[in-house]
Short mmCIF file of C-alpha atoms in Angstrom, two decimals:
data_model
loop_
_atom_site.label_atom_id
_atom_site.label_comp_id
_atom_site.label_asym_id
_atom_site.label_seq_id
_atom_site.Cartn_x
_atom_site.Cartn_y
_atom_site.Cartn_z
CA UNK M 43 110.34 105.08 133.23
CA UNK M 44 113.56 104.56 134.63
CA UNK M 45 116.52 106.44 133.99
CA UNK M 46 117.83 104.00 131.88
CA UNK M 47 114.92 103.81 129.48
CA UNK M 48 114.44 108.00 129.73
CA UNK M 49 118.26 108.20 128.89
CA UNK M 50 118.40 105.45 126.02
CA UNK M 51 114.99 107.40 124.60
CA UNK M 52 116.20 110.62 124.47
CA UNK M 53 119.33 109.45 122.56
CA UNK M 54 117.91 107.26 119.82
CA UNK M 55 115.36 110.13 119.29
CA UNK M 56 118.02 112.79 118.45
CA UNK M 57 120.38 109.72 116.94
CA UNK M 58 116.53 109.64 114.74
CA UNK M 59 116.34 113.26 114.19
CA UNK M 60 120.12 113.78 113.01
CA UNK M 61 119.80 110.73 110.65
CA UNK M 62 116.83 111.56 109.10
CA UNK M 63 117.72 114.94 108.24
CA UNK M 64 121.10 114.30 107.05
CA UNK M 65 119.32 111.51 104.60
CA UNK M 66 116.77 113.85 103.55
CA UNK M 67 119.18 116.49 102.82
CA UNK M 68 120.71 114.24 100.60
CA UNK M 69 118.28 112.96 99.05
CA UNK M 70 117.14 116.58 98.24
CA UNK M 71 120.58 117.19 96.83
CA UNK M 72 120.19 114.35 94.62
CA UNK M 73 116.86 115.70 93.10
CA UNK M 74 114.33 113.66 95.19
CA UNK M 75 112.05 114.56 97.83
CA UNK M 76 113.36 114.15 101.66
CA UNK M 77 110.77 112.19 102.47
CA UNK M 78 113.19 109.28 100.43
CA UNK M 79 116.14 109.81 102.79
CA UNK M 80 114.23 109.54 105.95
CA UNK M 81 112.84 106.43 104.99
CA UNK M 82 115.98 105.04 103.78
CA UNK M 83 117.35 106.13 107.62
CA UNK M 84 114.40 104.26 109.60
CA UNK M 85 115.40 101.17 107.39
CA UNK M 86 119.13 102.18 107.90
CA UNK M 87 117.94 101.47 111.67
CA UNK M 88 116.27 98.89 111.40
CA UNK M 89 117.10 94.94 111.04
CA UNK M 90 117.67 94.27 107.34
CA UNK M 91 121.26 96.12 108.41
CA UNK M 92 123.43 94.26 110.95
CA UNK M 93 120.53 92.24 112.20
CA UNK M 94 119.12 95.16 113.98
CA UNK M 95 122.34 95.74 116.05
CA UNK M 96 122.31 99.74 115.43
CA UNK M 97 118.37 99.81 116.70
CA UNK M 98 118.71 97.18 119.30
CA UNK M 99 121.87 99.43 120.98
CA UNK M 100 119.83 103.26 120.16
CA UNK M 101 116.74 101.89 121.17
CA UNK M 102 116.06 98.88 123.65
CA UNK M 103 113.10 96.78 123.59
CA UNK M 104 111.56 98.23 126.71
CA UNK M 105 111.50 101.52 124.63
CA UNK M 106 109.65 100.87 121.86
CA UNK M 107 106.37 101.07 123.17
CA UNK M 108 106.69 104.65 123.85
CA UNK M 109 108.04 104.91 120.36
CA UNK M 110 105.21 103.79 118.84
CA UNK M 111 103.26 106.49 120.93
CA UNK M 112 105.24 109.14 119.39
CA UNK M 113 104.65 107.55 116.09
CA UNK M 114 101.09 107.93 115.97
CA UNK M 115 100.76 111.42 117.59
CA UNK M 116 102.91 112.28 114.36
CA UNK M 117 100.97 110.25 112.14
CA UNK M 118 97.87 111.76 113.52
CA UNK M 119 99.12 115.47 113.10
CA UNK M 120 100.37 114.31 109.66
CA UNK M 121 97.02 113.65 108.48
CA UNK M 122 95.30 116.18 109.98
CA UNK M 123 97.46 118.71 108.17
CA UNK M 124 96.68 116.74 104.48
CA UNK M 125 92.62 117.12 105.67
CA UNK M 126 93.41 121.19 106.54
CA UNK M 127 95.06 121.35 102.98
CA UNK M 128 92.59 119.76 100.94
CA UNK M 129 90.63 121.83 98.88
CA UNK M 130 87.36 120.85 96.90
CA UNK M 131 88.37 123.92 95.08
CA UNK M 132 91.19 122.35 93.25
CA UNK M 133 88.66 119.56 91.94
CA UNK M 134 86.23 122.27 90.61
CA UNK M 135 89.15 124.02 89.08
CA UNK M 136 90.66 121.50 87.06
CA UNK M 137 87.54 120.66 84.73
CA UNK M 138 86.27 117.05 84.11
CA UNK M 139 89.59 115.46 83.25
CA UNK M 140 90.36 115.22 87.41
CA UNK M 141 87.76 113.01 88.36
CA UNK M 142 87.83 110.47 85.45
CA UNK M 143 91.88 110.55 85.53
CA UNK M 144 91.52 109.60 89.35
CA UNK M 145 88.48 106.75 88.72
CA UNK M 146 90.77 105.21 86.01
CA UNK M 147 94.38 105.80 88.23
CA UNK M 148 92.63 103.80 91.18
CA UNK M 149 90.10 101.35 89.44
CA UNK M 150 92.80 99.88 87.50
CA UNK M 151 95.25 99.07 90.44
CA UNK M 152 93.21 98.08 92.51
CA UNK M 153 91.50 95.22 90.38
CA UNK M 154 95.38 94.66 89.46
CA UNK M 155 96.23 94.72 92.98
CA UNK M 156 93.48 92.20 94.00
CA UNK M 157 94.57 90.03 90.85
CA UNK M 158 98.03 89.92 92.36
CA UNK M 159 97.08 88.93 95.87
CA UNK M 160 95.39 85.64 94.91
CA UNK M 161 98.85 85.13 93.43
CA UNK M 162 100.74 86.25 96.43
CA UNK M 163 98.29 84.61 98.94
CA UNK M 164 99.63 81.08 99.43
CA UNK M 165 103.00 82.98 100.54
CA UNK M 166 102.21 85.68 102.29
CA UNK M 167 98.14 85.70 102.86
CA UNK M 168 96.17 86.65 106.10
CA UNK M 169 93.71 84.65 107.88
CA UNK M 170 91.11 86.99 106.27
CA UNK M 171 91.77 86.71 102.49
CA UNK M 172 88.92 88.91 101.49
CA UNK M 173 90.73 91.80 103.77
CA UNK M 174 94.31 90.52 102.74
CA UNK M 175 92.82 91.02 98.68
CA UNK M 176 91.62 94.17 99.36
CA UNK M 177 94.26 95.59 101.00
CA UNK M 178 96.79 94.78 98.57
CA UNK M 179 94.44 96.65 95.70
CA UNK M 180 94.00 100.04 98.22
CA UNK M 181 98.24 100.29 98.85
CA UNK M 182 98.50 99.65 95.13
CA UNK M 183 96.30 102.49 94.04
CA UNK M 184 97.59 105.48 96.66
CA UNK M 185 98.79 108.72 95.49
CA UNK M 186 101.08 111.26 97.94
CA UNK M 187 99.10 114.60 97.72
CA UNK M 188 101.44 115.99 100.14
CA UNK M 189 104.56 114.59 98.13
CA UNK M 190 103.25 115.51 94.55
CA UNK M 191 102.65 118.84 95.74
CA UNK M 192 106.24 119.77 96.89
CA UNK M 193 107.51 118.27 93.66
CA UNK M 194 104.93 120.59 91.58
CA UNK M 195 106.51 123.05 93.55
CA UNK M 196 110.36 122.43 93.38
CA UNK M 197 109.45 122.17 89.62
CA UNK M 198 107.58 125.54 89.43
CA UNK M 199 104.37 123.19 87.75
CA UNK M 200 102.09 123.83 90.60
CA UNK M 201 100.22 126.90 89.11
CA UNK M 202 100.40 125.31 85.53
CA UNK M 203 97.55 123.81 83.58
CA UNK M 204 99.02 120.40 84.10
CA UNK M 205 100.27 121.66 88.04
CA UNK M 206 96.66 122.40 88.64
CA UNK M 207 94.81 118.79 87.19
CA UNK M 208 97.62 116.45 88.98
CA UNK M 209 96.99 118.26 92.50
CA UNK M 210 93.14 117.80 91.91
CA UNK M 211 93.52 114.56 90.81
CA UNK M 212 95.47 113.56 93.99
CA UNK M 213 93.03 115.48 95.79
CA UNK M 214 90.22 112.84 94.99
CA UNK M 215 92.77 110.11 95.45
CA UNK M 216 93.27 110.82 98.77
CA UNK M 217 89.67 110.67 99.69
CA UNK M 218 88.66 107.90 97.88
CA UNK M 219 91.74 106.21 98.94
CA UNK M 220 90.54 106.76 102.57
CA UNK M 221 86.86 105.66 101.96
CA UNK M 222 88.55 102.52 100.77
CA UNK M 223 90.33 102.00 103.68
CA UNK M 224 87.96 102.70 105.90
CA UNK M 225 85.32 100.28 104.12
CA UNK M 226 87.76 97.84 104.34
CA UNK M 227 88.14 98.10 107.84
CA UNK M 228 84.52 98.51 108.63
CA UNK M 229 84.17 95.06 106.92
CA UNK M 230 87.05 92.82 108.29
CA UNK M 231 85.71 92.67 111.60
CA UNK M 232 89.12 94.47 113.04
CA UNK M 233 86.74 96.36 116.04
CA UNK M 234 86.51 92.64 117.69
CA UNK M 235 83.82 92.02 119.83
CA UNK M 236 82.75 96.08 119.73
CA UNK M 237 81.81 95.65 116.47
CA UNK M 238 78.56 97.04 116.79
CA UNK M 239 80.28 100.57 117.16
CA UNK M 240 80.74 100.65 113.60
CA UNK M 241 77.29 101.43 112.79
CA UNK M 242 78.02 104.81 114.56
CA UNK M 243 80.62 106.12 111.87
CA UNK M 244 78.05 107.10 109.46
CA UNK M 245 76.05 109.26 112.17
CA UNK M 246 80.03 110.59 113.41
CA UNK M 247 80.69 111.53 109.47
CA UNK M 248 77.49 113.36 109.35
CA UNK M 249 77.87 115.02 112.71
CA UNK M 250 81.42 116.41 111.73
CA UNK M 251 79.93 117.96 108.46
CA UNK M 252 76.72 119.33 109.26
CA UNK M 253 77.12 120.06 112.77
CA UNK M 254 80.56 120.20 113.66
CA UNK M 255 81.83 122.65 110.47
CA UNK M 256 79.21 124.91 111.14
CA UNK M 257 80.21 125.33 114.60
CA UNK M 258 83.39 125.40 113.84
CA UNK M 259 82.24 128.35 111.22
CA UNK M 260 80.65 130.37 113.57
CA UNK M 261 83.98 130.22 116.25
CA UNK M 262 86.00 131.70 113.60
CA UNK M 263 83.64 134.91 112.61
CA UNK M 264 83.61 135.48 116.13
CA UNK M 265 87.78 135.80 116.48
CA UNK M 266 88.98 139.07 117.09
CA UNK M 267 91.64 138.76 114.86
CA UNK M 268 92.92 136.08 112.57
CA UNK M 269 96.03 135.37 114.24
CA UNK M 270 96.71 132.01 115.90
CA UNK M 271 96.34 132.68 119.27
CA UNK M 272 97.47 130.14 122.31
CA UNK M 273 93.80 129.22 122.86
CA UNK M 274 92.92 128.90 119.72
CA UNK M 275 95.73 126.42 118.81
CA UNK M 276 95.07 124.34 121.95
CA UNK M 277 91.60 124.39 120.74
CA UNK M 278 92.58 123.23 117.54
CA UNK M 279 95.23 120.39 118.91
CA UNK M 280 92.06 118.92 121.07
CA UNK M 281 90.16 118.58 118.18
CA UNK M 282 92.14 116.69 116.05
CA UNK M 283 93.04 114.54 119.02
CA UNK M 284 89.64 113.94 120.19
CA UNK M 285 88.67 113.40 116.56
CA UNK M 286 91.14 110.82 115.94
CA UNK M 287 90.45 108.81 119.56
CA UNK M 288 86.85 109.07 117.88
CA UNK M 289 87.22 107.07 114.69
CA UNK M 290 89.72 104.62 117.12
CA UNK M 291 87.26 103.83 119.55
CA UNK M 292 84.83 103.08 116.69
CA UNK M 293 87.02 100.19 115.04
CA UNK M 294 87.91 102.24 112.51
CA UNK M 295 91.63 104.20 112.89
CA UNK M 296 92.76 106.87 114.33
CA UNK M 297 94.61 108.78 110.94
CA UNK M 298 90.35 109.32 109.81
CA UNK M 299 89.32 111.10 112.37
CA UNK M 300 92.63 113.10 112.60
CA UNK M 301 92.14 113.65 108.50
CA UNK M 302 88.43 114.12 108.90
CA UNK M 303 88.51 117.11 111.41
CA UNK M 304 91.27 118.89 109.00
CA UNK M 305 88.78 118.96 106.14
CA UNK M 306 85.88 120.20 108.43
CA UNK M 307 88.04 123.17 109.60
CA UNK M 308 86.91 126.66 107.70
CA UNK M 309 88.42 127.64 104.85
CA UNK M 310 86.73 131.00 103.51
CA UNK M 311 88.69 134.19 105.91
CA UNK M 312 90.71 131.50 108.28
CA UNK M 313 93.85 131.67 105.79
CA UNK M 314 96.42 133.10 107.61
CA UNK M 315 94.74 131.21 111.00
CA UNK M 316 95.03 127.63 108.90
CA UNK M 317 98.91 128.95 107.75
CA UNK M 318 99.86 129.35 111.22
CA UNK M 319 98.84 126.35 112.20
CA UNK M 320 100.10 124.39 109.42
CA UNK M 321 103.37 126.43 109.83
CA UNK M 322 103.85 125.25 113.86
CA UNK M 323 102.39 121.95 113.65
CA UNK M 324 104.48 121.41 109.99
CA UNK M 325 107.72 122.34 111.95
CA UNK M 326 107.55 119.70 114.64
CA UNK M 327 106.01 116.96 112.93
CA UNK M 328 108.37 117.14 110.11
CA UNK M 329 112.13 117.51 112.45
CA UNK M 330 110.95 114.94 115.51
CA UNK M 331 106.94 112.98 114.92
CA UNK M 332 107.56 111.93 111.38
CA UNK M 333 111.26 110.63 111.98
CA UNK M 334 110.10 108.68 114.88
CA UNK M 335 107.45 107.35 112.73
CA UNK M 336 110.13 106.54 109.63
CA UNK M 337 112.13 104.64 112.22
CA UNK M 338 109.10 102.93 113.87
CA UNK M 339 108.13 101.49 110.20
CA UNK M 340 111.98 101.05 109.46
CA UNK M 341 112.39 98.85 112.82
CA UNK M 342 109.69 96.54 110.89
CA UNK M 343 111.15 96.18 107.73
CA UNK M 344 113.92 93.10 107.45
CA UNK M 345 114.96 92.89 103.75
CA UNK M 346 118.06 90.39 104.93
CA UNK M 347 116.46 87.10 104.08
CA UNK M 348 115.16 88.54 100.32
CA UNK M 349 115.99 85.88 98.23
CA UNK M 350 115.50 85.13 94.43
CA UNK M 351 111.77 84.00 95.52
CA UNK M 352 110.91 87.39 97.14
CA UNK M 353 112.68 89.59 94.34
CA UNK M 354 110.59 88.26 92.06
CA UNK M 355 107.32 88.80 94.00
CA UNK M 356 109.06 92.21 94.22
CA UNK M 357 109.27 92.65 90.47
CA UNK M 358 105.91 91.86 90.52
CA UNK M 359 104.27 94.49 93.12
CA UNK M 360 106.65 96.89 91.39
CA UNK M 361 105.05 96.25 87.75
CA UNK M 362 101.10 96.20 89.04
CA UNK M 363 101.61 99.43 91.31
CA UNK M 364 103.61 101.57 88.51
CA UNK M 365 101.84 99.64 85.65
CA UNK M 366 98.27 100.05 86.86
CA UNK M 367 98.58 103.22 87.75
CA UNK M 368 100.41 104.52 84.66
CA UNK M 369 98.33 103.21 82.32
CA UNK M 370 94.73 104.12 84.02
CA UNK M 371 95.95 107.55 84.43
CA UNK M 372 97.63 107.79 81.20
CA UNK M 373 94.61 106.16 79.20
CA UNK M 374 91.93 108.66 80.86
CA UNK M 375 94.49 111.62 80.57
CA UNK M 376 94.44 110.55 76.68
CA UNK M 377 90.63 110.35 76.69
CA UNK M 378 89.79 113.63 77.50
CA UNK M 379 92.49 114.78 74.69
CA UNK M 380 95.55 115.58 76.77
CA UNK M 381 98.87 115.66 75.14
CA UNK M 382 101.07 112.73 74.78
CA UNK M 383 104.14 113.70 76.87
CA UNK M 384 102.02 115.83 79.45
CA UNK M 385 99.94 112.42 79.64
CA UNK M 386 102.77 110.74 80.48
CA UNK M 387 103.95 112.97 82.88
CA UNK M 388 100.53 113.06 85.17
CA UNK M 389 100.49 109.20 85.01
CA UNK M 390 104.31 109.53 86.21
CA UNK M 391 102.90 111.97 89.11
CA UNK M 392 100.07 110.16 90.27
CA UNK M 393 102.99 106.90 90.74
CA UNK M 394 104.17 109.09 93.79
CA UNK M 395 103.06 107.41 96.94
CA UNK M 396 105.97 108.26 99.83
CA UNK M 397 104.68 109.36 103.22
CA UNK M 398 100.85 108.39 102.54
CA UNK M 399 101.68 104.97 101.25
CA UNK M 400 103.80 103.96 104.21
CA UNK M 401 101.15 104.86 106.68
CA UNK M 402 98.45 102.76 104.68
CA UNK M 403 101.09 99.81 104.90
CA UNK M 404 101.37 100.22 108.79
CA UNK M 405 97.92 100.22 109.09
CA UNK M 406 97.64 97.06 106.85
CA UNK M 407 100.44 95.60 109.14
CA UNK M 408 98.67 96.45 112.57
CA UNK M 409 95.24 95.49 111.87
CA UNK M 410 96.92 92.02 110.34
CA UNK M 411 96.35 92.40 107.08
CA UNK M 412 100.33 91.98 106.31
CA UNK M 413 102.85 89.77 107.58
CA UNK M 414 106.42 91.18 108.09
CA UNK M 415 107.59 89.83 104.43
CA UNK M 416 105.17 91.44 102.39
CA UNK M 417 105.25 94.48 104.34
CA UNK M 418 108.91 95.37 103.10
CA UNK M 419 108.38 94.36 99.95
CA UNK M 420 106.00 96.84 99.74
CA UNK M 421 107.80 99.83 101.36
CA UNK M 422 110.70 98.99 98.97
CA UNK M 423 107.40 99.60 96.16
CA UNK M 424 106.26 103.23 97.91
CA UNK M 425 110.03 103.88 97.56
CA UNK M 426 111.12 103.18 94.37
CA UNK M 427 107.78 104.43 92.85
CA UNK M 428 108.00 108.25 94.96
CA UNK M 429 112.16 108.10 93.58
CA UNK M 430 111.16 107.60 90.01
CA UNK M 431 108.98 110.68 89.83
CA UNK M 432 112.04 113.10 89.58
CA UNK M 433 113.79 111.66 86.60
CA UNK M 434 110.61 110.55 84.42
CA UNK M 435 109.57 114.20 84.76
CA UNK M 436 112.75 115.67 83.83
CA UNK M 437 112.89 112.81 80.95
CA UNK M 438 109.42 113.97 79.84
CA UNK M 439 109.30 117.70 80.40
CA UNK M 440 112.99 118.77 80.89
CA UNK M 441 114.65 120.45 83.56
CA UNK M 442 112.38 123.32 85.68
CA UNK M 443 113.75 126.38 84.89
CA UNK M 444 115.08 128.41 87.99
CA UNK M 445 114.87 125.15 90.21
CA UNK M 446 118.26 125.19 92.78
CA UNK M 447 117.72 121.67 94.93
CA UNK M 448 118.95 122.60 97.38
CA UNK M 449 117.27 126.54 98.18
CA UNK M 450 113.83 124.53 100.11
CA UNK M 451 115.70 122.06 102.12
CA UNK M 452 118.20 125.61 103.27
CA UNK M 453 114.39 127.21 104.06
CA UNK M 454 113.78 124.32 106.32
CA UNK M 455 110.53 123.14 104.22
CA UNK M 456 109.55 119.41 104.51
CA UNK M 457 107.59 117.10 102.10
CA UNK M 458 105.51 115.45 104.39
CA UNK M 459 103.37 118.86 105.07
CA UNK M 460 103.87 121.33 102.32
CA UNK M 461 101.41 123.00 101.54
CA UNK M 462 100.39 123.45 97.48
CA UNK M 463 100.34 126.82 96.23
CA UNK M 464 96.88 127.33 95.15
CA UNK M 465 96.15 128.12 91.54
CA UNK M 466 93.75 127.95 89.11
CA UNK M 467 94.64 127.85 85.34
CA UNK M 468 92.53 126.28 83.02
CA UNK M 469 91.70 122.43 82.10
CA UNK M 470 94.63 120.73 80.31
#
């Protein structure tokens, strides 16, 4: 690097960092979760403003490239902290509304979403239409776990009856989201000519569980003490990196390996060792990784040329992705006898899609299912749909009682990597 490009780095990176936390500051202040200002400042960034002026003078093309390294070293961390927080225990504790809520809240958009892009393909479709059809039903069924749970929590719902079914149903959303995904990779073809490594992901899965999390059991009874200690975390930080260069190098992406070796981690007597490392990992992925990331996905959304044409494709995405999801969630929360209004309510919650929506989209946009168009049509739809939560919940349920906006962002707490407060309370 020369000192041009070190200089120019170093000052779009903290231009990033200020931005993004002024934005999600006041986006907190305004009742929404931060992670809707720091999108709104990698946009702000990018070239549906000024043509790209701001970005093009913070951050020169030569730059870039070591952007987009930062990007998905935060990415990876990112998902490796929503694998350490899921817990199979909030499935078992939620009854047997969870798993039919989350069928319904993901069948339905996604044969919606599918429905839409044979509609949307003339426009905007891929060389691989059965990919490009696919795709568009996966980014139309996510849920944010990560995002859901800090609202639960800002709200005071996460260790309520109805707190304690929406987290498990997000819970399963995330993994079958990521099964999806990962099919849908596994059958596009997107390894190239390696292909044939693909039929080693099924042996890697089973390795991780049964071989890998029992090893990985056996470290931690040995630890003197539950503390997170230097080694430790450097043992930790090699794992999720070698994980994630793993599922890469096997066509699949990075963010399932990095996901993948979070689940596999212990959970039984590693508490305060997993809250450690959630609380140093959480702290720098949420102030510089994730910005970078925001503003790497904001540099490649251009919402200048929308015209009449492309807001109405846009009213369309918008009314499949909330639509389908509402109503399968809200039809199987009815189903198993759940009132009306706290129906409503979990249908509004599983709409949330921030953080974990945009990184489906980016993987959508590498691997080519996406052209540039679509793709900021659809981070204007994991937008709008994570800012609606807020209001339809205080519509349906009221205000929280005790909630201040602004005491979590003074703590220094983040969406992206809160962690839920675990609960149990019974079945809604």
């Amino acid at each position: 690097m020369t000192t041009h490009q070190t200089t120019a780095l170093l000052v779009g990176l903290a231009a990033m960092v200020v931005l993004a936390r002024l934005l999600g500051a006041l986006a907190r202040r305004l009742g929404q979760p931060a992670v809707i200002g720091e999108v709104l400042a990698g946009i702000a960034l990018g070239p549906t403003l000024f043509h790209g002026a701001i970005s093009d003078t913070l951050l020169p093309a030569d730059t870039r490239p070591l952007l987009s390294a930062l990007a998905a070293v935060g990415v990876a961390v990112f998902m490796f902290i929503v694998g350490l927080e899921w817990d199979a225990a909030l499935i078992r504790g939620s009854g047997a509304i969870a798993p039919s809520v989350s069928l319904s809240s993901i069948l339905l958009p996604f044969g919606l979403g599918a429905a839409l892009g044979l509609y949307l393909m003339d426009d905007y479709g891929t060389d691989d239409k059965t990919a490009f059809l696919l795709f568009l039903g996966i980014a139309m069924s996510i849920t944010a776990f990560p995002v859901l749970a800090r609202i639960l929590t800002d709200r005071n719902m996460a260790g309520t009856p109805l707190g304690v079914v929406a987290l498990a149903c997000a819970a399963i959303d995330d993994v079958l989201a990521w099964a999806l995904l990962a099919a849908v990779v596994a059958i596009s073809g997107s390894a190239g000519p390696d292909q044939w490594r693909m039929l080693l992901a099924i042996p890697y899965l089973l390795g991780m569980l049964f071989l890998v999390r029992p090893a990985l059991r056996r470290l931690a009874d040995r630890l003197p003490s539950p503390r997170l200690t230097p080694t430790v975390f450097a043992g930790i930080l090699a794992g999720l990196l070698l994980s994630a260069a793993a599922t890469e190098w096997l066509g699949l992406h990075y963010i399932f390996g990095a996901f993948l070796f979070g689940v596999v981690l212990p959970r039984s007597g590693t508490e305060r060792l997993r809250r450690d490392v959630h609380e140093r990992l959480g702290q720098m992925s949420g102030t510089l990784l994730l910005p970078v990331f925001f503003l790497v996905a904001g540099l490649k959304v251009d919402l200048s040329g929308l015209d009449a044409s492309g807001l109405g494709d846009l009213g369309l995405i918008l009314l499949v992705a909330v639509g389908g999801k509402f109503v399968g969630a809200f039809a199987a929360a009815r189903v198993n006898r759940m009132p009306l209004r706290q129906s409503a309510a979990l249908a509004t919650l599983m709409n949330t899609r921030g953080l974990t929506e945009l990184i489906v989209l980016n993987v959508g946009l590498q691997l080519g299912y996406l052209d540039q168009e679509l793709y900021s049509l659809m981070v204007v739809m994991a937008v709008v749909t994570t800012a609606m939560a807020g209001p339809l919940l205080t519509w349906l349920l009221g205000r929280p009682t005790g909630h201040d906006g602004a005491t979590a962002e003074a703590a220094g707490d983040t969406d992206h990597t809160e962690a839920p407060e675990r609960a149990t309370g019974p079945a809604v």
